[in-house]
Every structure is written in C-alpha cells, then in structure tokens.
mmCIF file of C-alpha atoms in Angstrom:
data_model
loop_
_atom_site.group_PDB
_atom_site.id
_atom_site.type_symbol
_atom_site.label_atom_id
_atom_site.label_comp_id
_atom_site.label_asym_id
_atom_site.label_seq_id
_atom_site.Cartn_x
_atom_site.Cartn_y
_atom_site.Cartn_z
ATOM 1 C CA UNK K 1 -21.917 28.691 28.073
ATOM 2 C CA UNK K 2 -24.940 28.847 26.128
ATOM 3 C CA UNK K 3 -25.125 28.849 22.246
ATOM 4 C CA UNK K 4 -25.120 32.639 21.565
ATOM 5 C CA UNK K 5 -21.799 32.974 24.403
ATOM 6 C CA UNK K 6 -20.662 30.279 22.648
ATOM 7 C CA UNK K 7 -21.055 32.634 19.038
ATOM 8 C CA UNK K 8 -19.266 35.302 20.384
ATOM 9 C CA UNK K 9 -16.594 33.871 21.885
ATOM 10 C CA UNK K 10 -15.973 32.005 17.865
ATOM 11 C CA UNK K 11 -16.778 36.052 16.221
ATOM 12 C CA UNK K 12 -13.925 37.115 18.364
ATOM 13 C CA UNK K 13 -11.559 34.723 17.446
ATOM 14 C CA UNK K 14 -11.983 34.739 13.707
ATOM 15 C CA UNK K 15 -13.038 38.708 14.233
ATOM 16 C CA UNK K 16 -8.273 38.472 16.009
ATOM 17 C CA UNK K 17 -7.865 35.812 13.652
ATOM 18 C CA UNK K 18 -8.017 37.972 9.710
ATOM 19 C CA UNK K 19 -7.314 40.691 11.334
ATOM 20 C CA UNK K 20 -3.654 39.445 12.627
ATOM 21 C CA UNK K 21 -3.468 38.571 8.060
ATOM 22 C CA UNK K 22 -5.336 42.011 7.145
ATOM 23 C CA UNK K 23 -2.562 43.649 8.961
ATOM 24 C CA UNK K 24 0.524 41.240 7.350
ATOM 25 C CA UNK K 25 -1.062 41.441 3.957
ATOM 26 C CA UNK K 26 -0.560 44.595 4.115
ATOM 27 C CA UNK K 27 3.194 44.752 4.862
ATOM 28 C CA UNK K 28 3.817 42.311 2.406
ATOM 29 C CA UNK K 29 2.044 44.165 -0.388
ATOM 30 C CA UNK K 30 4.443 46.695 0.474
ATOM 31 C CA UNK K 31 7.224 44.468 0.179
ATOM 32 C CA UNK K 32 5.575 42.880 -2.906
ATOM 33 C CA UNK K 33 8.561 43.630 -5.737
ATOM 34 C CA UNK K 34 10.957 41.979 -3.086
ATOM 35 C CA UNK K 35 9.143 38.913 -2.321
ATOM 36 C CA UNK K 36 8.266 37.881 -6.608
ATOM 37 C CA UNK K 37 12.068 38.789 -6.725
ATOM 38 C CA UNK K 38 12.493 35.963 -4.136
ATOM 39 C CA UNK K 39 10.604 32.980 -4.911
ATOM 40 C CA UNK K 40 11.523 33.830 -8.982
ATOM 41 C CA UNK K 41 14.563 32.825 -7.593
ATOM 42 C CA UNK K 42 14.499 30.016 -8.475
ATOM 43 C CA UNK K 43 14.004 31.161 -12.460
ATOM 44 C CA UNK K 44 17.775 31.250 -14.146
ATOM 45 C CA UNK K 45 16.596 34.869 -16.281
ATOM 46 C CA UNK K 46 18.157 35.817 -19.242
ATOM 47 C CA UNK K 47 19.716 38.684 -18.538
ATOM 48 C CA UNK K 48 20.099 42.312 -20.100
ATOM 49 C CA UNK K 49 21.495 41.782 -24.291
ATOM 50 C CA UNK K 50 20.455 37.943 -23.677
ATOM 51 C CA UNK K 51 17.419 36.071 -25.923
ATOM 52 C CA UNK K 52 16.164 32.688 -24.882
ATOM 53 C CA UNK K 53 17.154 30.205 -26.980
ATOM 54 C CA UNK K 54 16.371 26.181 -25.826
ATOM 55 C CA UNK K 55 17.770 25.871 -22.357
ATOM 56 C CA UNK K 56 19.299 28.568 -21.808
ATOM 57 C CA UNK K 57 17.129 30.900 -20.129
ATOM 58 C CA UNK K 58 13.517 32.421 -19.871
ATOM 59 C CA UNK K 59 11.987 35.799 -19.797
ATOM 60 C CA UNK K 60 9.252 36.162 -17.194
ATOM 61 C CA UNK K 61 5.941 38.272 -17.629
ATOM 62 C CA UNK K 62 2.764 38.946 -17.779
ATOM 63 C CA UNK K 63 0.383 37.471 -20.709
ATOM 64 C CA UNK K 64 -2.600 39.638 -18.913
ATOM 65 C CA UNK K 65 -3.448 42.930 -18.222
ATOM 66 C CA UNK K 66 -4.762 42.594 -15.175
ATOM 67 C CA UNK K 67 -2.487 39.788 -14.033
ATOM 68 C CA UNK K 68 -0.281 41.965 -12.536
ATOM 69 C CA UNK K 69 -2.540 43.080 -9.887
ATOM 70 C CA UNK K 70 -3.827 39.824 -9.052
ATOM 71 C CA UNK K 71 -0.711 37.626 -8.401
ATOM 72 C CA UNK K 72 0.189 40.794 -6.360
ATOM 73 C CA UNK K 73 -3.444 41.018 -4.300
ATOM 74 C CA UNK K 74 -2.463 36.803 -4.905
ATOM 75 C CA UNK K 75 1.066 36.943 -3.001
ATOM 76 C CA UNK K 76 0.915 39.644 -0.998
ATOM 77 C CA UNK K 77 -3.014 37.360 0.919
ATOM 78 C CA UNK K 78 -0.953 34.267 0.628
ATOM 79 C CA UNK K 79 2.095 35.824 2.994
ATOM 80 C CA UNK K 80 -0.320 37.107 4.738
ATOM 81 C CA UNK K 81 -1.528 33.552 5.699
ATOM 82 C CA UNK K 82 1.564 31.552 6.501
ATOM 83 C CA UNK K 83 3.286 34.863 8.201
ATOM 84 C CA UNK K 84 -0.122 35.119 10.589
ATOM 85 C CA UNK K 85 -0.852 31.136 10.771
ATOM 86 C CA UNK K 86 0.589 31.644 14.971
ATOM 87 C CA UNK K 87 -2.110 34.360 15.625
ATOM 88 C CA UNK K 88 -5.217 32.213 13.618
ATOM 89 C CA UNK K 89 -3.749 28.757 14.544
ATOM 90 C CA UNK K 90 -3.673 30.041 18.393
ATOM 91 C CA UNK K 91 -6.973 31.614 18.025
ATOM 92 C CA UNK K 92 -8.488 28.058 16.709
ATOM 93 C CA UNK K 93 -6.662 26.758 19.412
ATOM 94 C CA UNK K 94 -8.138 29.312 22.151
ATOM 95 C CA UNK K 95 -11.804 28.246 21.197
ATOM 96 C CA UNK K 96 -11.401 24.508 20.798
ATOM 97 C CA UNK K 97 -9.026 23.693 24.197
ATOM 98 C CA UNK K 98 -11.623 24.184 26.694
ATOM 99 C CA UNK K 99 -13.323 20.877 25.350
ATOM 100 C CA UNK K 100 -10.569 19.073 25.841
ATOM 101 C CA UNK K 101 -9.672 15.981 28.208
ATOM 102 C CA UNK K 102 -6.588 16.414 29.593
ATOM 103 C CA UNK K 103 -4.177 13.753 27.624
ATOM 104 C CA UNK K 104 -5.726 15.690 24.413
ATOM 105 C CA UNK K 105 -4.464 18.774 24.649
ATOM 106 C CA UNK K 106 -0.913 16.875 26.359
ATOM 107 C CA UNK K 107 -0.931 14.881 22.334
ATOM 108 C CA UNK K 108 -1.908 18.267 20.775
ATOM 109 C CA UNK K 109 1.469 20.400 22.001
ATOM 110 C CA UNK K 110 3.327 17.304 21.084
ATOM 111 C CA UNK K 111 1.350 17.153 17.663
ATOM 112 C CA UNK K 112 1.859 21.523 17.508
ATOM 113 C CA UNK K 113 5.303 20.918 18.162
ATOM 114 C CA UNK K 114 6.544 18.015 16.232
ATOM 115 C CA UNK K 115 4.349 19.555 13.053
ATOM 116 C CA UNK K 116 6.039 23.147 12.482
ATOM 117 C CA UNK K 117 9.497 21.782 12.530
ATOM 118 C CA UNK K 118 8.287 19.666 9.676
ATOM 119 C CA UNK K 119 6.721 21.542 7.804
ATOM 120 C CA UNK K 120 9.120 23.872 7.951
ATOM 121 C CA UNK K 121 12.411 21.397 6.752
ATOM 122 C CA UNK K 122 9.994 20.419 3.907
ATOM 123 C CA UNK K 123 9.457 23.695 3.032
ATOM 124 C CA UNK K 124 13.070 24.498 2.744
ATOM 125 C CA UNK K 125 14.103 21.781 1.034
ATOM 126 C CA UNK K 126 11.848 21.905 -1.959
ATOM 127 C CA UNK K 127 13.228 25.930 -1.609
ATOM 128 C CA UNK K 128 16.430 24.019 -2.490
ATOM 129 C CA UNK K 129 15.664 21.499 -4.926
ATOM 130 C CA UNK K 130 13.318 24.328 -7.212
ATOM 131 C CA UNK K 131 16.459 25.268 -8.940
ATOM 132 C CA UNK K 132 17.285 22.195 -9.779
ATOM 133 C CA UNK K 133 13.377 20.664 -11.258
ATOM 134 C CA UNK K 134 13.927 24.657 -12.913
ATOM 135 C CA UNK K 135 16.376 23.810 -15.352
ATOM 136 C CA UNK K 136 15.924 20.189 -15.858
ATOM 137 C CA UNK K 137 11.650 21.452 -17.446
ATOM 138 C CA UNK K 138 14.295 24.245 -19.062
ATOM 139 C CA UNK K 139 16.038 22.063 -20.501
ATOM 140 C CA UNK K 140 13.424 20.132 -21.696
ATOM 141 C CA UNK K 141 12.797 23.118 -24.249
ATOM 142 C CA UNK K 142 13.731 22.645 -28.477
ATOM 143 C CA UNK K 143 16.745 24.899 -30.333
ATOM 144 C CA UNK K 144 14.453 27.778 -31.500
ATOM 145 C CA UNK K 145 12.128 28.231 -29.126
ATOM 146 C CA UNK K 146 12.056 30.960 -26.551
ATOM 147 C CA UNK K 147 11.271 30.261 -22.711
ATOM 148 C CA UNK K 148 8.594 32.964 -21.560
ATOM 149 C CA UNK K 149 7.409 31.992 -18.624
ATOM 150 C CA UNK K 150 3.982 33.662 -16.632
ATOM 151 C CA UNK K 151 4.594 35.063 -13.283
ATOM 152 C CA UNK K 152 1.926 33.893 -11.824
ATOM 153 C CA UNK K 153 2.605 29.919 -13.219
ATOM 154 C CA UNK K 154 6.271 30.606 -11.435
ATOM 155 C CA UNK K 155 4.803 31.503 -8.288
ATOM 156 C CA UNK K 156 2.100 28.824 -8.240
ATOM 157 C CA UNK K 157 4.565 26.281 -9.332
ATOM 158 C CA UNK K 158 6.586 27.986 -6.209
ATOM 159 C CA UNK K 159 4.161 27.735 -3.959
ATOM 160 C CA UNK K 160 2.937 24.246 -4.485
ATOM 161 C CA UNK K 161 5.772 22.607 -4.282
ATOM 162 C CA UNK K 162 5.962 23.723 -0.615
ATOM 163 C CA UNK K 163 2.750 22.593 0.203
ATOM 164 C CA UNK K 164 3.620 19.062 -1.645
ATOM 165 C CA UNK K 165 6.785 18.777 0.402
ATOM 166 C CA UNK K 166 5.874 20.115 3.652
ATOM 167 C CA UNK K 167 2.128 18.403 3.762
ATOM 168 C CA UNK K 168 4.463 14.695 2.877
ATOM 169 C CA UNK K 169 6.436 15.474 6.044
ATOM 170 C CA UNK K 170 3.925 15.033 7.999
ATOM 171 C CA UNK K 171 3.462 11.544 7.406
ATOM 172 C CA UNK K 172 5.380 10.119 9.895
ATOM 173 C CA UNK K 173 3.615 12.015 12.686
ATOM 174 C CA UNK K 174 0.455 11.026 11.795
ATOM 175 C CA UNK K 175 1.856 7.716 12.161
ATOM 176 C CA UNK K 176 3.174 8.037 15.729
ATOM 177 C CA UNK K 177 0.166 10.263 16.758
ATOM 178 C CA UNK K 178 -2.445 7.374 15.352
ATOM 179 C CA UNK K 179 0.070 4.405 17.649
ATOM 180 C CA UNK K 180 0.150 7.119 20.737
ATOM 181 C CA UNK K 181 -4.001 6.559 20.115
ATOM 182 C CA UNK K 182 -3.560 3.228 20.403
ATOM 183 C CA UNK K 183 -5.464 3.267 16.041
ATOM 184 C CA UNK K 184 -2.213 1.506 14.876
ATOM 185 C CA UNK K 185 0.624 -0.672 16.203
ATOM 186 C CA UNK K 186 3.757 -1.126 15.487
ATOM 187 C CA UNK K 187 4.146 -3.914 14.721
ATOM 188 C CA UNK K 188 1.998 -3.546 11.634
ATOM 189 C CA UNK K 189 3.729 -0.450 10.344
ATOM 190 C CA UNK K 190 6.379 -2.542 10.032
ATOM 191 C CA UNK K 191 4.981 -5.071 8.606
ATOM 192 C CA UNK K 192 4.078 -2.726 5.918
ATOM 193 C CA UNK K 193 7.595 -0.735 5.624
ATOM 194 C CA UNK K 194 8.071 -2.987 1.889
ATOM 195 C CA UNK K 195 4.921 -1.551 0.309
ATOM 196 C CA UNK K 196 5.380 2.555 2.025
ATOM 197 C CA UNK K 197 8.544 2.866 0.902
ATOM 198 C CA UNK K 198 7.922 1.861 -2.660
ATOM 199 C CA UNK K 199 4.358 3.906 -2.139
ATOM 200 C CA UNK K 200 6.474 6.768 -1.061
ATOM 201 C CA UNK K 201 9.008 6.515 -3.759
ATOM 202 C CA UNK K 202 5.966 6.718 -6.826
ATOM 203 C CA UNK K 203 4.695 9.348 -5.164
ATOM 204 C CA UNK K 204 8.107 11.534 -5.054
ATOM 205 C CA UNK K 205 8.422 10.809 -9.211
ATOM 206 C CA UNK K 206 4.726 11.350 -9.627
ATOM 207 C CA UNK K 207 4.065 14.492 -7.347
ATOM 208 C CA UNK K 208 8.061 16.505 -8.437
ATOM 209 C CA UNK K 209 7.786 17.859 -11.757
ATOM 210 C CA UNK K 210 10.898 17.289 -13.255
ATOM 211 C CA UNK K 211 12.206 13.525 -14.578
ATOM 212 C CA UNK K 212 15.704 13.176 -13.331
ATOM 213 C CA UNK K 213 15.527 10.621 -10.161
ATOM 214 C CA UNK K 214 17.265 13.797 -8.089
ATOM 215 C CA UNK K 215 13.517 14.974 -7.069
ATOM 216 C CA UNK K 216 12.099 12.063 -6.154
ATOM 217 C CA UNK K 217 15.257 10.850 -3.764
ATOM 218 C CA UNK K 218 14.641 14.598 -2.407
ATOM 219 C CA UNK K 219 11.836 13.771 -1.517
ATOM 220 C CA UNK K 220 11.491 9.961 -1.437
ATOM 221 C CA UNK K 221 14.944 9.670 1.002
ATOM 222 C CA UNK K 222 13.983 11.910 4.607
ATOM 223 C CA UNK K 223 10.764 10.390 4.174
ATOM 224 C CA UNK K 224 11.723 7.463 4.388
ATOM 225 C CA UNK K 225 14.078 8.029 6.702
ATOM 226 C CA UNK K 226 11.514 9.790 9.242
ATOM 227 C CA UNK K 227 8.264 6.806 8.642
ATOM 228 C CA UNK K 228 11.224 4.239 9.357
ATOM 229 C CA UNK K 229 12.143 6.563 12.927
ATOM 230 C CA UNK K 230 8.330 6.519 12.865
ATOM 231 C CA UNK K 231 8.132 2.685 13.245
ATOM 232 C CA UNK K 232 10.854 2.253 15.742
ATOM 233 C CA UNK K 233 9.315 4.934 17.989
ATOM 234 C CA UNK K 234 5.785 2.868 17.747
ATOM 235 C CA UNK K 235 7.653 -0.143 18.921
ATOM 236 C CA UNK K 236 9.083 0.693 21.590
ATOM 237 C CA UNK K 237 5.507 2.190 22.840
ATOM 238 C CA UNK K 238 3.819 -0.313 22.053
ATOM 239 C CA UNK K 239 7.092 -2.506 24.108
ATOM 240 C CA UNK K 240 6.095 -0.037 26.788
ATOM 241 C CA UNK K 241 2.317 -0.001 27.025
ATOM 242 C CA UNK K 242 2.550 -3.901 27.210
ATOM 243 C CA UNK K 243 4.347 -3.722 29.944
ATOM 244 C CA UNK K 244 1.743 -1.532 32.021
ATOM 245 C CA UNK K 245 -0.485 -3.291 31.267
ATOM 246 C CA UNK K 246 -0.791 -6.651 29.414
ATOM 247 C CA UNK K 247 -3.952 -6.031 27.453
ATOM 248 C CA UNK K 248 -3.187 -2.657 26.327
ATOM 249 C CA UNK K 249 -3.487 -3.929 22.732
ATOM 250 C CA UNK K 250 -6.243 -5.942 22.940
ATOM 251 C CA UNK K 251 -9.726 -5.194 20.688
ATOM 252 C CA UNK K 252 -12.736 -4.737 23.014
ATOM 253 C CA UNK K 253 -14.211 -7.752 21.349
ATOM 254 C CA UNK K 254 -11.206 -9.444 22.300
ATOM 255 C CA UNK K 255 -10.351 -11.442 25.893
ATOM 256 C CA UNK K 256 -7.292 -11.540 27.726
ATOM 257 C CA UNK K 257 -5.116 -14.617 28.453
ATOM 258 C CA UNK K 258 -6.977 -15.630 31.590
ATOM 259 C CA UNK K 259 -4.080 -18.465 33.631
ATOM 260 C CA UNK K 260 -6.390 -21.379 34.880
ATOM 261 C CA UNK K 261 -3.763 -23.500 36.427
ATOM 262 C CA UNK K 262 -5.357 -25.207 39.284
ATOM 263 C CA UNK K 263 -3.492 -24.114 42.737
ATOM 264 C CA UNK K 264 -2.758 -25.739 46.223
ATOM 265 C CA UNK K 265 -6.358 -26.024 48.723
ATOM 266 C CA UNK K 266 -4.495 -25.592 52.100
ATOM 267 C CA UNK K 267 -6.053 -27.065 54.812
ATOM 268 C CA UNK K 268 -9.421 -26.918 55.674
ATOM 269 C CA UNK K 269 -10.547 -24.815 59.134
ATOM 270 C CA UNK K 270 -12.776 -26.778 60.837
ATOM 271 C CA UNK K 271 -15.783 -25.050 61.714
ATOM 272 C CA UNK K 272 -18.068 -25.496 64.664
ATOM 273 C CA UNK K 273 -22.446 -26.655 64.553
ATOM 274 C CA UNK K 274 -24.618 -24.068 65.274
ATOM 275 C CA UNK K 275 -26.825 -23.110 68.113
ATOM 276 C CA UNK K 276 -30.028 -25.210 67.709
ATOM 277 C CA UNK K 277 -33.255 -23.011 67.779
ATOM 278 C CA UNK K 278 -35.766 -23.673 70.710
ATOM 279 C CA UNK K 279 -37.686 -24.457 68.435
ATOM 280 C CA UNK K 280 -35.047 -27.188 67.055
ATOM 281 C CA UNK K 281 -33.643 -29.214 70.132
ATOM 282 C CA UNK K 282 -36.982 -29.926 71.585
ATOM 283 C CA UNK K 283 -39.142 -30.329 68.538
ATOM 284 C CA UNK K 284 -42.229 -28.310 67.964
ATOM 285 C CA UNK K 285 -41.224 -25.158 65.790
ATOM 286 C CA UNK K 286 -45.316 -24.690 64.503
ATOM 287 C CA UNK K 287 -46.862 -25.785 67.862
ATOM 288 C CA UNK K 288 -49.317 -29.182 66.438
ATOM 289 C CA UNK K 289 -48.580 -28.440 62.850
ATOM 290 C CA UNK K 290 -44.403 -29.352 63.356
ATOM 291 C CA UNK K 291 -43.620 -31.624 61.526
ATOM 292 C CA UNK K 292 -40.215 -33.552 60.426
ATOM 293 C CA UNK K 293 -39.098 -34.711 56.716
ATOM 294 C CA UNK K 294 -35.969 -36.887 57.506
ATOM 295 C CA UNK K 295 -34.846 -35.563 61.053
ATOM 296 C CA UNK K 296 -35.242 -31.908 59.757
ATOM 297 C CA UNK K 297 -38.098 -29.509 60.580
ATOM 298 C CA UNK K 298 -40.327 -26.543 58.822
ATOM 299 C CA UNK K 299 -38.417 -24.368 60.274
ATOM 300 C CA UNK K 300 -35.181 -25.507 59.743
#
C-alpha cells in the first residue's frame, strides 16, 4: 500500500485500541473503590478502635487534597490498559503481521501464546507473597510509632511487584526464542548456569523489598526452574537441528567440515580416437601456407 494508506490504517488501529482502553477505564472508574480494596488487601489495616502502634497494623490514607482524584484516575487508567491489552495488542499485531514471513508469524504466535500465561503466573505469585512482604516491612516499625501509609504508595508498590514478577518470568521464554532463531545455543546457556543462577538470586534479593529470604526464594526459585527447562529445551532443539543440518550451528565465516578421504578409481573406459579432418589427413590445411609442428598441423 502507499504510505498514506499505511498511515490511515495505523490511525484506525490506534483508534480502536484507545476506544477499548477508554471503555474499560470508564467501567474501572465505577468500581474504583472495590479495586482499591482488592489491591490494598495485603496491608493489615487497623480496625475500628485499634490504634497503630509499631507493626501491629497500618492506616491507609490520602496525604494531599488531590490524592483521591489522582489515585482514582491512575488506578482506572492502569486497569483499562491491562484489561484491554488483548484488544490493543491484536490491533498492533494486525498492523505488523502483513509484513512478516510465515516462519516469523509462527514464532510470534508461539511467543505470545507462552508469554501471556508466564506473565500471569508471575503476577499471581507476586500477589500471593505481597501480604508476607508488607507484614515484614511493617514489623520494622519501632514501638510507639504509627504506620500511616499513603494509598498511592501502596498501589504503586503492589503494581511494581506484579510487573517485576511478571516480566522476570519472561526471561526463560526470551532464551528459548534466541535459541530457536539461532542466536544462542543450548550448550552456551548450559555453560552459563552458575553465573545465571547466582544473578537470579541476587536479582531476587535486590528487587524484593523484604529483608527475609521468603521473597527472594519466591522469585528466584521459579525463575531458576524455568531457566533449567529452557536450557533442556534448547539442547534438544540443537540436537534436532544438527541431525537435520550438520552445518546449522556454523557461523557465516566458518568453513564446514569436508571429507577429503581419497576414493578408489574404477577401471578406465577406453575412448576411441576422433575422426581426422580431411585437411589433417592430406596435410593441406591452408594450401601452401600449411605448416606442421611436431607432427600437428595448425588446424589442430
């Protein structure tokens, strides 16, 4: 299509995606209070007549005049962006797909089909360990001090944990896709296992805000298992690739192995002599100019 047609199609795709996000955002505005209760469920709130003292409970509050409005809008937009993601991701895919080859489409379908459940598993795991993380953080409050938490900070903390866990669960999938495209071999990934596992545990210790090992193990343990599964899949895929094409893992500037073993030569086939031209037979190729050199005339 011409450039103008591409721009017009992009405008229509963006309009459909934004319309879906806006529709879900409006619905989220109606149920914003329920969403806030759901996302702050991990915080041990102080009940009626209970005073926050040390780490027994916390009071969730708004610290500024505009905080209720801005927090509600932020939560509704985030909900609309997440829940409407199948619509706007499909619109993006429909715009890009015509320019992809068949094998690229196959890889994209496989990537999306595996990325969604992995991200959902990571987000669900983050939501499960959030109460433990919040209790550990609140328990550090000294006696005689009250925990008054901003609702905006609590929501940011919850969403950040969900995003970190969800994205971290995509690491093994990225490694598998690099192996399928021939960029990274399973043997090389297997050689990196010590550094990768150490890095995963360090990442889990840094990214989780709790000081206890529960959050670190909850993040690093599943990622390590997924990494080992990705290495096993890549090794099997490399074995299949070598069986189908022995030169599949060679670089572009690397020569393939050649079999230079000499082979026996069979019996030679006798070949008869060619018929001589009349000029060769009579020795009169160029008349008077015909000359012979070592028994051959100039025509030969």
